[in-house]
Amino acid sequence: MKIGIVCYPTFGGSGVVATELGMALADKGHEVHFITYNQPVRLDFFSHRLHFHEVVLEEYPLFQYQPYELALSSKMVEVVQKYDLEVLHVHYAIPHAYAAYMAKKMLQDKGIDVKVVTTLHGTDITLVGSHPTYKTAVEFSINKSDEVTAVSNSLKEDTLRLFNIEKDIKVVYNFIDGEKYDKAHEGECKRVALAQPEERILTHISNFRPVKRTDDVIRIFNKVQKEIPSKLLMVGDGPERLKAENLAKELEIEDKVLFMGNSTEVAKILCYTDVFLLPSETESFGLAALEAMAASTPVISTNTGGLPEVNIDGVTGFLSELGDIEGMANNAINILKDEEVLNEFKENAKEHIKLFSLDNILPAYERLYKKCYVS
Ligand code: GMT
């Protein structure tokens, strides 16, 4: 098929999922066109069936805010027409689903029928989308999509609770290419550059927004390092980073906490990691947790949102109540202090990701694209 993918091209989970999906679809023989304001960070152009179309914003002094939706929907119309796209798969409702609806209407006017599949990722529903500023438009564009998916049962329930939804929402879990993480283990391991041989490595990866509770990460680690020689890798960047850095200084553990910024080498970093920390206030899915498990890393997380669908308590890691720093630290210590226990959790984590394999998830999206044309 000929598929247009619209996403945020950044380090966020929705952009990563959209990019990996597009590359996998191209590998399977589909023609894929990314339509976004920058080349997605994880996009590599090894397939000739992958295309990227940049949405260019014109600056004009009258605008206090650039009308991105207008530029995006115009670009969608142009690309659908030029390449005969059959489906526009938009990731993250705001403003992508709304812009896709406008594109669809403009194309209908020209006698062209393009189908719109919207995938809800989390904050587009739970944090931003349900805010009164956006709610009307988000609800409208979800209801007007040809097919709607959510990345977990938890997110589906949240969407039905927060909006007046007339469409059936299908749950299609995020997926992971386990092999990529196996390969990261094959090369030279630079673990030695990050920690002493006797030290354990704990890692957190996020966009450092308040919802990620990065201060909790530091406080959990502070308790762990008192019991077990260890280092903490803080990967990513965002508004809470400085606060987390200051907290590490205040707790006098700054020499044990490495702030690494955004990275495209997530698989390599995870291959050195013993335990992954994700104490989020909410997570519709927790792609970072799944990536950690793909690298055989147990996950210590909260039990919020879709996390219990991904991280299985007592099997792939442990779940705790939001803010239970003591509980999460103890869980990490219990895993880390015993080599045998650690290895068991590592094996369980790697085994569990099979449920989220590309082979399982990709056909679900392909069926959905086809279904648009029969329903
Ligand atoms: O977590 C973020 O703030 C980024 C956000 C995004 O849209 O990129 O992540 C959301 O989508 C990811 C991919 O489906 C999920 O794995 C994350 O759990 C979800 N984040 C939240 O629900 C907070």
PDB file of N, CA and C and ligand atoms in Angstrom, residues 12-14 17 92 121-123 151 174 207 212 282-287, ligand 1:
ATOM      1  N   GLY A  12      10.454  11.708  21.439  1.00  0.00           N
ATOM      2  CA  GLY A  12       9.298  11.184  22.177  1.00  0.00           C
ATOM      3  C   GLY A  12       8.857   9.820  21.645  1.00  0.00           C
ATOM      4  N   GLY A  13       8.201   9.050  22.514  1.00  0.00           N
ATOM      5  CA  GLY A  13       7.790   7.688  22.175  1.00  0.00           C
ATOM      6  C   GLY A  13       6.900   7.617  20.943  1.00  0.00           C
ATOM      7  N   SER A  14       5.979   8.573  20.785  1.00  0.00           N
ATOM      8  CA  SER A  14       5.052   8.486  19.652  1.00  0.00           C
ATOM      9  C   SER A  14       5.811   8.610  18.322  1.00  0.00           C
ATOM     10  N   VAL A  17       7.779   5.299  17.743  1.00  0.00           N
ATOM     11  CA  VAL A  17       6.898   4.225  17.272  1.00  0.00           C
ATOM     12  C   VAL A  17       6.523   4.452  15.803  1.00  0.00           C
ATOM     13  N   TYR A  92      -0.442  10.683  17.359  1.00  0.00           N
ATOM     14  CA  TYR A  92      -0.652  11.780  18.305  1.00  0.00           C
ATOM     15  C   TYR A  92      -1.753  12.692  17.740  1.00  0.00           C
ATOM     16  N   HIS A 121      -1.573   8.263  21.625  1.00  0.00           N
ATOM     17  CA  HIS A 121      -0.350   7.806  22.308  1.00  0.00           C
ATOM     18  C   HIS A 121      -0.333   8.071  23.801  1.00  0.00           C
ATOM     19  N   GLY A 122      -1.141   8.980  24.292  1.00  0.00           N
ATOM     20  CA  GLY A 122      -1.122   9.151  25.750  1.00  0.00           C
ATOM     21  C   GLY A 122      -1.366  10.580  26.167  1.00  0.00           C
ATOM     22  N   THR A 123      -0.303  11.386  26.109  1.00  0.00           N
ATOM     23  CA  THR A 123      -0.460  12.769  26.580  1.00  0.00           C
ATOM     24  C   THR A 123      -1.425  13.549  25.685  1.00  0.00           C
ATOM     25  N   VAL A 151      -2.609   2.781  22.291  1.00  0.00           N
ATOM     26  CA  VAL A 151      -1.447   1.909  22.492  1.00  0.00           C
ATOM     27  C   VAL A 151      -1.571   1.000  23.717  1.00  0.00           C
ATOM     28  N   ASN A 174       2.302  -0.972  21.364  1.00  0.00           N
ATOM     29  CA  ASN A 174       3.565  -0.601  20.736  1.00  0.00           C
ATOM     30  C   ASN A 174       4.423  -1.861  20.571  1.00  0.00           C
ATOM     31  N   ASN A 207      11.873  12.337  28.548  1.00  0.00           N
ATOM     32  CA  ASN A 207      11.959  13.724  28.080  1.00  0.00           C
ATOM     33  C   ASN A 207      11.980  14.705  29.254  1.00  0.00           C
ATOM     34  N   LYS A 212       7.293  12.575  34.327  1.00  0.00           N
ATOM     35  CA  LYS A 212       8.289  11.494  34.465  1.00  0.00           C
ATOM     36  C   LYS A 212       8.847  11.385  35.880  1.00  0.00           C
ATOM     37  N   THR A 282       2.130   9.070  35.175  1.00  0.00           N
ATOM     38  CA  THR A 282       1.300   8.257  34.287  1.00  0.00           C
ATOM     39  C   THR A 282       2.097   7.920  33.032  1.00  0.00           C
ATOM     40  N   GLU A 283       1.733   6.791  32.407  1.00  0.00           N
ATOM     41  CA  GLU A 283       2.366   6.368  31.149  1.00  0.00           C
ATOM     42  C   GLU A 283       1.284   5.587  30.422  1.00  0.00           C
ATOM     43  N   SER A 284       0.910   6.007  29.242  1.00  0.00           N
ATOM     44  CA  SER A 284      -0.116   5.245  28.537  1.00  0.00           C
ATOM     45  C   SER A 284       0.407   3.850  28.199  1.00  0.00           C
ATOM     46  N   PHE A 285       1.702   3.756  27.994  1.00  0.00           N
ATOM     47  CA  PHE A 285       2.314   2.476  27.618  1.00  0.00           C
ATOM     48  C   PHE A 285       3.677   2.315  28.314  1.00  0.00           C
ATOM     49  N   GLY A 286       4.586   3.248  28.021  1.00  0.00           N
ATOM     50  CA  GLY A 286       5.933   3.140  28.590  1.00  0.00           C
ATOM     51  C   GLY A 286       6.871   2.458  27.616  1.00  0.00           C
ATOM     52  N   LEU A 287       7.018   3.055  26.433  1.00  0.00           N
ATOM     53  CA  LEU A 287       7.899   2.461  25.419  1.00  0.00           C
ATOM     54  C   LEU A 287       9.326   2.292  25.950  1.00  0.00           C
TER      55      LEU A 287
HETATM   56  O1  GMT B   1       6.005  10.342  27.435  1.00  0.00           O
HETATM   57  C1  GMT B   1       5.982  11.389  26.807  1.00  0.00           C
HETATM   58  O2  GMT B   1       5.879  12.490  27.342  1.00  0.00           O
HETATM   59  C2  GMT B   1       6.084  11.337  25.308  1.00  0.00           C
HETATM   60  C3  GMT B   1       4.855  10.732  24.707  1.00  0.00           C
HETATM   61  C4  GMT B   1       4.843  10.866  23.202  1.00  0.00           C
HETATM   62  O3  GMT B   1       3.786  11.133  22.697  1.00  0.00           O
HETATM   63  O4  GMT B   1       5.844  10.713  22.546  1.00  0.00           O
HETATM   64  O5  GMT B   1       4.806   9.352  25.074  1.00  0.00           O
HETATM   65  C5  GMT B   1       3.546   8.737  25.023  1.00  0.00           C
HETATM   66  O6  GMT B   1       3.545   7.842  23.914  1.00  0.00           O
HETATM   67  C6  GMT B   1       4.479   6.755  24.027  1.00  0.00           C
HETATM   68  C7  GMT B   1       4.404   5.926  22.755  1.00  0.00           C
HETATM   69  O7  GMT B   1       3.160   5.363  22.558  1.00  0.00           O
HETATM   70  C8  GMT B   1       4.146   5.921  25.271  1.00  0.00           C
HETATM   71  O8  GMT B   1       5.057   4.855  25.392  1.00  0.00           O
HETATM   72  C9  GMT B   1       4.238   6.817  26.511  1.00  0.00           C
HETATM   73  O9  GMT B   1       3.853   6.068  27.639  1.00  0.00           O
HETATM   74  C10 GMT B   1       3.305   8.009  26.352  1.00  0.00           C
HETATM   75  N1  GMT B   1       3.541   8.943  27.465  1.00  0.00           N
HETATM   76  C11 GMT B   1       2.622   9.164  28.417  1.00  0.00           C
HETATM   77  O10 GMT B   1       1.541   8.627  28.440  1.00  0.00           O
HETATM   78  C12 GMT B   1       3.038  10.102  29.498  1.00  0.00           C
END
